């Protein structure tokens, strides 16, 4: 099979998979688990109406500025990052996000209570209105400032995007709207070289947590998160 045919087949399979996912999501109410998801071991991190299960970074209670009616959304001017009470090591995280025009946000993982901000320890799945004009390593779906997404899979600003983050013994995949857009291995020579050449070299705790919290970032722009689900991997 030629390289062109292989690429075409991969794209066709991705389109089919994306369509199946979209159909399944359309059948399930927001912020709920289907029977199949429950059977597979998925758990909700957001019940659609409260911040139960969440706290602040280094504080026991979540910041009061976060709204939780249907989607988690911060007060852009005042809210601190929202962090899960539970710690997660190897997992698959699924969530939907919507960003405001020119907006910026992110989801961090393996966040540990060291430093002044969640991103000083937790690698960040980037959330962005790509019209903001950020360089490729800072565009939506990539690992912020380190690994650029392979393609722009974002929907028009104002629409919800579906993200998946798979973390399995240091091997990480970023998915956006049915396509894998970034892949890397934490601790690999390539990863270490990229960190050493970035701003993260200032924080020796960056990406050192083998387990940690998941954080939703307030970057000063309106952003919404819903259908936040996690499955712990053995």
PDB file of C-alpha atoms in Angstrom:
ATOM      1  CA  UNK A   1       0.000   0.000   0.000  1.00  0.00           C
ATOM      2  CA  UNK A   2       1.394   3.401  -0.953  1.00  0.00           C
ATOM      3  CA  UNK A   3       1.976   6.098   1.657  1.00  0.00           C
ATOM      4  CA  UNK A   4      -0.810   8.174   0.106  1.00  0.00           C
ATOM      5  CA  UNK A   5      -3.310   5.297   0.338  1.00  0.00           C
ATOM      6  CA  UNK A   6      -2.239   4.609   3.925  1.00  0.00           C
ATOM      7  CA  UNK A   7      -2.837   8.251   4.838  1.00  0.00           C
ATOM      8  CA  UNK A   8      -6.221   8.236   3.113  1.00  0.00           C
ATOM      9  CA  UNK A   9      -7.260   5.080   4.954  1.00  0.00           C
ATOM     10  CA  UNK A  10      -6.172   6.505   8.312  1.00  0.00           C
ATOM     11  CA  UNK A  11      -8.155   9.674   7.660  1.00  0.00           C
ATOM     12  CA  UNK A  12     -11.257   7.699   6.644  1.00  0.00           C
ATOM     13  CA  UNK A  13     -11.077   5.573   9.791  1.00  0.00           C
ATOM     14  CA  UNK A  14     -10.710   8.708  11.915  1.00  0.00           C
ATOM     15  CA  UNK A  15     -13.759  10.271  10.272  1.00  0.00           C
ATOM     16  CA  UNK A  16     -15.794   7.117  10.949  1.00  0.00           C
ATOM     17  CA  UNK A  17     -14.610   6.985  14.566  1.00  0.00           C
ATOM     18  CA  UNK A  18     -15.436  10.652  15.024  1.00  0.00           C
ATOM     19  CA  UNK A  19     -18.927  10.086  13.624  1.00  0.00           C
ATOM     20  CA  UNK A  20     -19.561   7.153  15.939  1.00  0.00           C
ATOM     21  CA  UNK A  21     -18.415   9.224  18.882  1.00  0.00           C
ATOM     22  CA  UNK A  22     -20.631  12.154  17.884  1.00  0.00           C
ATOM     23  CA  UNK A  23     -23.651   9.852  17.589  1.00  0.00           C
ATOM     24  CA  UNK A  24     -22.949   8.306  21.020  1.00  0.00           C
ATOM     25  CA  UNK A  25     -22.556  11.731  22.600  1.00  0.00           C
ATOM     26  CA  UNK A  26     -25.791  12.971  21.053  1.00  0.00           C
ATOM     27  CA  UNK A  27     -27.617  10.089  22.743  1.00  0.00           C
ATOM     28  CA  UNK A  28     -26.221  10.859  26.213  1.00  0.00           C
ATOM     29  CA  UNK A  29     -27.350  13.870  28.287  1.00  0.00           C
ATOM     30  CA  UNK A  30     -24.572  16.234  29.310  1.00  0.00           C
ATOM     31  CA  UNK A  31     -22.598  15.408  32.440  1.00  0.00           C
ATOM     32  CA  UNK A  32     -23.856  11.851  32.715  1.00  0.00           C
ATOM     33  CA  UNK A  33     -22.412   8.406  32.108  1.00  0.00           C
ATOM     34  CA  UNK A  34     -23.924   5.904  29.727  1.00  0.00           C
ATOM     35  CA  UNK A  35     -24.363   2.301  30.925  1.00  0.00           C
ATOM     36  CA  UNK A  36     -21.455   1.323  28.660  1.00  0.00           C
ATOM     37  CA  UNK A  37     -19.210   3.975  30.221  1.00  0.00           C
ATOM     38  CA  UNK A  38     -20.113   2.836  33.719  1.00  0.00           C
ATOM     39  CA  UNK A  39     -19.348  -0.757  32.794  1.00  0.00           C
ATOM     40  CA  UNK A  40     -15.997   0.309  31.369  1.00  0.00           C
ATOM     41  CA  UNK A  41     -15.006   2.031  34.611  1.00  0.00           C
ATOM     42  CA  UNK A  42     -15.549   5.676  33.730  1.00  0.00           C
ATOM     43  CA  UNK A  43     -16.332   8.174  36.503  1.00  0.00           C
ATOM     44  CA  UNK A  44     -17.722  11.702  36.366  1.00  0.00           C
ATOM     45  CA  UNK A  45     -15.526  14.534  37.626  1.00  0.00           C
ATOM     46  CA  UNK A  46     -18.336  17.077  37.193  1.00  0.00           C
ATOM     47  CA  UNK A  47     -21.977  16.443  38.042  1.00  0.00           C
ATOM     48  CA  UNK A  48     -23.286  19.373  36.001  1.00  0.00           C
ATOM     49  CA  UNK A  49     -24.416  21.436  38.971  1.00  0.00           C
ATOM     50  CA  UNK A  50     -21.696  21.774  41.624  1.00  0.00           C
ATOM     51  CA  UNK A  51     -17.959  21.848  42.287  1.00  0.00           C
ATOM     52  CA  UNK A  52     -18.136  18.695  44.401  1.00  0.00           C
ATOM     53  CA  UNK A  53     -14.868  16.798  44.059  1.00  0.00           C
ATOM     54  CA  UNK A  54     -12.881  19.947  43.332  1.00  0.00           C
ATOM     55  CA  UNK A  55     -10.752  22.305  45.433  1.00  0.00           C
ATOM     56  CA  UNK A  56      -8.376  25.186  44.957  1.00  0.00           C
ATOM     57  CA  UNK A  57      -4.663  24.913  44.319  1.00  0.00           C
ATOM     58  CA  UNK A  58      -3.166  24.512  47.810  1.00  0.00           C
ATOM     59  CA  UNK A  59      -6.570  25.335  49.364  1.00  0.00           C
ATOM     60  CA  UNK A  60      -9.223  22.867  50.604  1.00  0.00           C
ATOM     61  CA  UNK A  61     -12.153  24.723  49.046  1.00  0.00           C
ATOM     62  CA  UNK A  62     -12.683  25.707  45.396  1.00  0.00           C
ATOM     63  CA  UNK A  63     -12.625  29.358  44.448  1.00  0.00           C
ATOM     64  CA  UNK A  64     -16.099  30.861  44.776  1.00  0.00           C
ATOM     65  CA  UNK A  65     -15.812  32.500  41.354  1.00  0.00           C
ATOM     66  CA  UNK A  66     -16.353  29.236  39.474  1.00  0.00           C
ATOM     67  CA  UNK A  67     -19.884  28.775  38.131  1.00  0.00           C
ATOM     68  CA  UNK A  68     -21.240  25.258  37.743  1.00  0.00           C
ATOM     69  CA  UNK A  69     -24.646  25.408  36.048  1.00  0.00           C
ATOM     70  CA  UNK A  70     -24.273  22.915  33.204  1.00  0.00           C
ATOM     71  CA  UNK A  71     -20.589  23.721  32.699  1.00  0.00           C
ATOM     72  CA  UNK A  72     -17.684  24.736  34.906  1.00  0.00           C
ATOM     73  CA  UNK A  73     -16.690  28.303  34.108  1.00  0.00           C
ATOM     74  CA  UNK A  74     -14.486  30.770  36.033  1.00  0.00           C
ATOM     75  CA  UNK A  75     -14.916  34.435  36.701  1.00  0.00           C
ATOM     76  CA  UNK A  76     -12.107  35.573  34.363  1.00  0.00           C
ATOM     77  CA  UNK A  77     -11.107  38.449  36.632  1.00  0.00           C
ATOM     78  CA  UNK A  78     -10.961  36.732  40.002  1.00  0.00           C
ATOM     79  CA  UNK A  79     -11.041  32.933  39.887  1.00  0.00           C
ATOM     80  CA  UNK A  80      -8.065  30.777  40.826  1.00  0.00           C
ATOM     81  CA  UNK A  81      -7.478  27.461  39.078  1.00  0.00           C
ATOM     82  CA  UNK A  82      -9.800  24.588  39.964  1.00  0.00           C
ATOM     83  CA  UNK A  83      -8.102  21.338  41.021  1.00  0.00           C
ATOM     84  CA  UNK A  84      -9.444  17.823  41.612  1.00  0.00           C
ATOM     85  CA  UNK A  85      -9.407  16.529  45.164  1.00  0.00           C
ATOM     86  CA  UNK A  86      -8.327  13.111  43.890  1.00  0.00           C
ATOM     87  CA  UNK A  87      -4.930  12.263  42.460  1.00  0.00           C
ATOM     88  CA  UNK A  88      -4.517  10.375  39.193  1.00  0.00           C
ATOM     89  CA  UNK A  89      -1.515   8.530  37.815  1.00  0.00           C
ATOM     90  CA  UNK A  90      -2.449   6.595  34.653  1.00  0.00           C
ATOM     91  CA  UNK A  91      -5.783   7.525  33.132  1.00  0.00           C
ATOM     92  CA  UNK A  92      -7.891   8.526  30.178  1.00  0.00           C
ATOM     93  CA  UNK A  93      -9.587  11.901  30.581  1.00  0.00           C
ATOM     94  CA  UNK A  94     -12.480  12.984  28.377  1.00  0.00           C
ATOM     95  CA  UNK A  95     -13.938  16.499  28.405  1.00  0.00           C
ATOM     96  CA  UNK A  96     -15.656  19.119  26.277  1.00  0.00           C
ATOM     97  CA  UNK A  97     -14.399  22.698  26.187  1.00  0.00           C
ATOM     98  CA  UNK A  98     -15.522  25.992  24.698  1.00  0.00           C
ATOM     99  CA  UNK A  99     -13.439  29.150  24.624  1.00  0.00           C
ATOM    100  CA  UNK A 100     -14.348  32.810  24.144  1.00  0.00           C
ATOM    101  CA  UNK A 101     -13.057  34.829  21.163  1.00  0.00           C
ATOM    102  CA  UNK A 102      -9.277  35.303  21.459  1.00  0.00           C
ATOM    103  CA  UNK A 103      -9.453  33.245  24.655  1.00  0.00           C
ATOM    104  CA  UNK A 104      -6.795  31.086  26.282  1.00  0.00           C
ATOM    105  CA  UNK A 105      -6.970  28.334  28.928  1.00  0.00           C
ATOM    106  CA  UNK A 106      -5.709  24.837  29.624  1.00  0.00           C
ATOM    107  CA  UNK A 107      -6.036  21.568  31.496  1.00  0.00           C
ATOM    108  CA  UNK A 108      -3.056  20.459  33.573  1.00  0.00           C
ATOM    109  CA  UNK A 109      -2.346  16.965  34.897  1.00  0.00           C
ATOM    110  CA  UNK A 110      -0.024  15.451  37.531  1.00  0.00           C
ATOM    111  CA  UNK A 111      -0.281  18.751  39.396  1.00  0.00           C
ATOM    112  CA  UNK A 112       1.513  18.661  42.752  1.00  0.00           C
ATOM    113  CA  UNK A 113       1.281  21.297  45.545  1.00  0.00           C
ATOM    114  CA  UNK A 114       4.662  22.853  44.786  1.00  0.00           C
ATOM    115  CA  UNK A 115       5.326  26.311  43.359  1.00  0.00           C
ATOM    116  CA  UNK A 116       2.981  29.204  42.838  1.00  0.00           C
ATOM    117  CA  UNK A 117       0.838  27.990  39.912  1.00  0.00           C
ATOM    118  CA  UNK A 118      -0.563  24.698  38.658  1.00  0.00           C
ATOM    119  CA  UNK A 119       1.379  24.938  35.389  1.00  0.00           C
ATOM    120  CA  UNK A 120       4.695  24.995  37.259  1.00  0.00           C
ATOM    121  CA  UNK A 121       4.335  21.259  37.870  1.00  0.00           C
ATOM    122  CA  UNK A 122       1.541  20.044  35.592  1.00  0.00           C
ATOM    123  CA  UNK A 123       1.968  19.593  31.815  1.00  0.00           C
ATOM    124  CA  UNK A 124      -0.802  21.482  30.024  1.00  0.00           C
ATOM    125  CA  UNK A 125      -3.255  20.376  27.356  1.00  0.00           C
ATOM    126  CA  UNK A 126      -3.617  23.726  25.609  1.00  0.00           C
ATOM    127  CA  UNK A 127      -7.015  25.344  25.056  1.00  0.00           C
ATOM    128  CA  UNK A 128      -7.095  28.325  22.732  1.00  0.00           C
ATOM    129  CA  UNK A 129      -8.979  30.264  20.121  1.00  0.00           C
ATOM    130  CA  UNK A 130      -6.304  29.720  17.473  1.00  0.00           C
ATOM    131  CA  UNK A 131      -7.267  33.046  15.900  1.00  0.00           C
ATOM    132  CA  UNK A 132      -5.364  34.524  18.848  1.00  0.00           C
ATOM    133  CA  UNK A 133      -2.274  34.049  16.691  1.00  0.00           C
ATOM    134  CA  UNK A 134      -0.104  32.027  19.054  1.00  0.00           C
ATOM    135  CA  UNK A 135       2.885  30.083  17.605  1.00  0.00           C
ATOM    136  CA  UNK A 136       2.269  26.383  16.783  1.00  0.00           C
ATOM    137  CA  UNK A 137       3.539  24.952  20.116  1.00  0.00           C
ATOM    138  CA  UNK A 138       0.963  27.093  21.907  1.00  0.00           C
ATOM    139  CA  UNK A 139      -2.065  26.202  19.783  1.00  0.00           C
ATOM    140  CA  UNK A 140      -5.115  24.221  20.861  1.00  0.00           C
ATOM    141  CA  UNK A 141      -4.610  20.527  21.467  1.00  0.00           C
ATOM    142  CA  UNK A 142      -0.857  20.594  21.884  1.00  0.00           C
ATOM    143  CA  UNK A 143       1.303  20.315  24.988  1.00  0.00           C
ATOM    144  CA  UNK A 144       1.660  23.983  25.811  1.00  0.00           C
ATOM    145  CA  UNK A 145       4.971  25.484  24.643  1.00  0.00           C
ATOM    146  CA  UNK A 146       6.532  22.057  24.059  1.00  0.00           C
ATOM    147  CA  UNK A 147       4.686  19.953  21.454  1.00  0.00           C
ATOM    148  CA  UNK A 148       2.645  21.590  18.697  1.00  0.00           C
ATOM    149  CA  UNK A 149      -0.559  19.905  17.518  1.00  0.00           C
ATOM    150  CA  UNK A 150      -0.092  18.081  14.219  1.00  0.00           C
ATOM    151  CA  UNK A 151      -3.151  19.817  12.774  1.00  0.00           C
ATOM    152  CA  UNK A 152      -5.798  22.381  13.693  1.00  0.00           C
ATOM    153  CA  UNK A 153      -8.876  20.378  14.649  1.00  0.00           C
ATOM    154  CA  UNK A 154     -10.702  23.154  16.514  1.00  0.00           C
ATOM    155  CA  UNK A 155     -14.323  23.989  15.842  1.00  0.00           C
ATOM    156  CA  UNK A 156     -15.391  27.618  15.283  1.00  0.00           C
ATOM    157  CA  UNK A 157     -15.027  29.677  18.441  1.00  0.00           C
ATOM    158  CA  UNK A 158     -18.153  29.491  20.582  1.00  0.00           C
ATOM    159  CA  UNK A 159     -18.746  25.797  19.858  1.00  0.00           C
ATOM    160  CA  UNK A 160     -17.791  22.973  22.198  1.00  0.00           C
ATOM    161  CA  UNK A 161     -14.774  20.861  21.266  1.00  0.00           C
ATOM    162  CA  UNK A 162     -14.209  17.308  22.493  1.00  0.00           C
ATOM    163  CA  UNK A 163     -10.824  16.463  24.013  1.00  0.00           C
ATOM    164  CA  UNK A 164      -9.200  13.255  25.212  1.00  0.00           C
ATOM    165  CA  UNK A 165      -6.017  13.030  27.230  1.00  0.00           C
ATOM    166  CA  UNK A 166      -4.423   9.628  27.701  1.00  0.00           C
ATOM    167  CA  UNK A 167      -1.615   9.264  30.253  1.00  0.00           C
ATOM    168  CA  UNK A 168      -0.173   5.750  30.484  1.00  0.00           C
ATOM    169  CA  UNK A 169       3.116   5.266  32.356  1.00  0.00           C
ATOM    170  CA  UNK A 170       4.625   8.442  30.971  1.00  0.00           C
ATOM    171  CA  UNK A 171       3.333   7.964  27.441  1.00  0.00           C
ATOM    172  CA  UNK A 172       0.823  10.699  26.639  1.00  0.00           C
ATOM    173  CA  UNK A 173      -1.624  11.281  23.797  1.00  0.00           C
ATOM    174  CA  UNK A 174      -3.642  14.419  23.080  1.00  0.00           C
ATOM    175  CA  UNK A 175      -6.825  14.010  21.025  1.00  0.00           C
ATOM    176  CA  UNK A 176      -9.052  16.771  19.700  1.00  0.00           C
ATOM    177  CA  UNK A 177     -12.410  16.225  17.991  1.00  0.00           C
ATOM    178  CA  UNK A 178     -11.633  12.637  17.078  1.00  0.00           C
ATOM    179  CA  UNK A 179      -8.038  13.053  15.904  1.00  0.00           C
ATOM    180  CA  UNK A 180      -4.774  12.405  17.749  1.00  0.00           C
ATOM    181  CA  UNK A 181      -2.898  15.699  17.487  1.00  0.00           C
ATOM    182  CA  UNK A 182       0.072  15.224  19.843  1.00  0.00           C
ATOM    183  CA  UNK A 183       2.043  12.376  21.377  1.00  0.00           C
ATOM    184  CA  UNK A 184       5.098  12.331  23.641  1.00  0.00           C
ATOM    185  CA  UNK A 185       6.817  10.481  26.474  1.00  0.00           C
ATOM    186  CA  UNK A 186       7.486  12.294  29.716  1.00  0.00           C
ATOM    187  CA  UNK A 187      11.098  11.820  30.796  1.00  0.00           C
ATOM    188  CA  UNK A 188      12.353  10.811  27.357  1.00  0.00           C
ATOM    189  CA  UNK A 189      15.525  12.496  26.021  1.00  0.00           C
ATOM    190  CA  UNK A 190      13.429  14.468  23.527  1.00  0.00           C
ATOM    191  CA  UNK A 191      11.015  15.621  26.232  1.00  0.00           C
ATOM    192  CA  UNK A 192      13.849  16.668  28.546  1.00  0.00           C
ATOM    193  CA  UNK A 193      15.525  18.601  25.741  1.00  0.00           C
ATOM    194  CA  UNK A 194      12.346  20.491  24.954  1.00  0.00           C
ATOM    195  CA  UNK A 195      11.816  21.365  28.625  1.00  0.00           C
ATOM    196  CA  UNK A 196      15.432  22.532  28.943  1.00  0.00           C
ATOM    197  CA  UNK A 197      14.903  24.891  26.001  1.00  0.00           C
ATOM    198  CA  UNK A 198      11.636  26.310  27.380  1.00  0.00           C
ATOM    199  CA  UNK A 199      10.437  28.506  30.233  1.00  0.00           C
ATOM    200  CA  UNK A 200       9.693  25.357  32.241  1.00  0.00           C
ATOM    201  CA  UNK A 201      13.394  24.919  32.987  1.00  0.00           C
ATOM    202  CA  UNK A 202      12.838  27.547  35.717  1.00  0.00           C
ATOM    203  CA  UNK A 203      10.703  25.085  37.684  1.00  0.00           C
ATOM    204  CA  UNK A 204      12.541  21.888  38.627  1.00  0.00           C
ATOM    205  CA  UNK A 205       9.237  20.336  39.738  1.00  0.00           C
ATOM    206  CA  UNK A 206       7.762  20.523  36.230  1.00  0.00           C
ATOM    207  CA  UNK A 207       6.482  17.140  34.983  1.00  0.00           C
ATOM    208  CA  UNK A 208       8.093  15.310  37.922  1.00  0.00           C
ATOM    209  CA  UNK A 209       4.892  14.147  39.597  1.00  0.00           C
ATOM    210  CA  UNK A 210       4.206  10.464  38.919  1.00  0.00           C
ATOM    211  CA  UNK A 211       0.684  11.150  40.084  1.00  0.00           C
ATOM    212  CA  UNK A 212      -1.213  14.331  40.860  1.00  0.00           C
ATOM    213  CA  UNK A 213      -4.337  16.396  40.457  1.00  0.00           C
ATOM    214  CA  UNK A 214      -6.045  17.577  37.286  1.00  0.00           C
ATOM    215  CA  UNK A 215      -6.470  21.353  37.065  1.00  0.00           C
ATOM    216  CA  UNK A 216      -8.760  23.608  35.040  1.00  0.00           C
ATOM    217  CA  UNK A 217      -7.060  26.897  34.318  1.00  0.00           C
ATOM    218  CA  UNK A 218      -8.390  30.424  34.519  1.00  0.00           C
ATOM    219  CA  UNK A 219      -6.155  32.387  32.162  1.00  0.00           C
ATOM    220  CA  UNK A 220      -8.253  35.545  32.367  1.00  0.00           C
ATOM    221  CA  UNK A 221     -10.671  34.640  29.558  1.00  0.00           C
ATOM    222  CA  UNK A 222     -14.115  33.064  29.527  1.00  0.00           C
ATOM    223  CA  UNK A 223     -13.974  29.295  29.128  1.00  0.00           C
ATOM    224  CA  UNK A 224     -16.430  26.452  29.750  1.00  0.00           C
ATOM    225  CA  UNK A 225     -15.865  22.779  30.631  1.00  0.00           C
ATOM    226  CA  UNK A 226     -18.452  19.993  30.666  1.00  0.00           C
ATOM    227  CA  UNK A 227     -18.742  16.201  30.325  1.00  0.00           C
ATOM    228  CA  UNK A 228     -15.548  15.779  32.347  1.00  0.00           C
ATOM    229  CA  UNK A 229     -15.006  12.038  32.721  1.00  0.00           C
ATOM    230  CA  UNK A 230     -12.060   9.880  33.752  1.00  0.00           C
ATOM    231  CA  UNK A 231     -11.131   6.229  33.544  1.00  0.00           C
ATOM    232  CA  UNK A 232      -8.224   5.023  35.636  1.00  0.00           C
ATOM    233  CA  UNK A 233      -5.836   2.749  33.718  1.00  0.00           C
ATOM    234  CA  UNK A 234      -4.300  -0.240  35.427  1.00  0.00           C
TER     235      UNK A 234
END
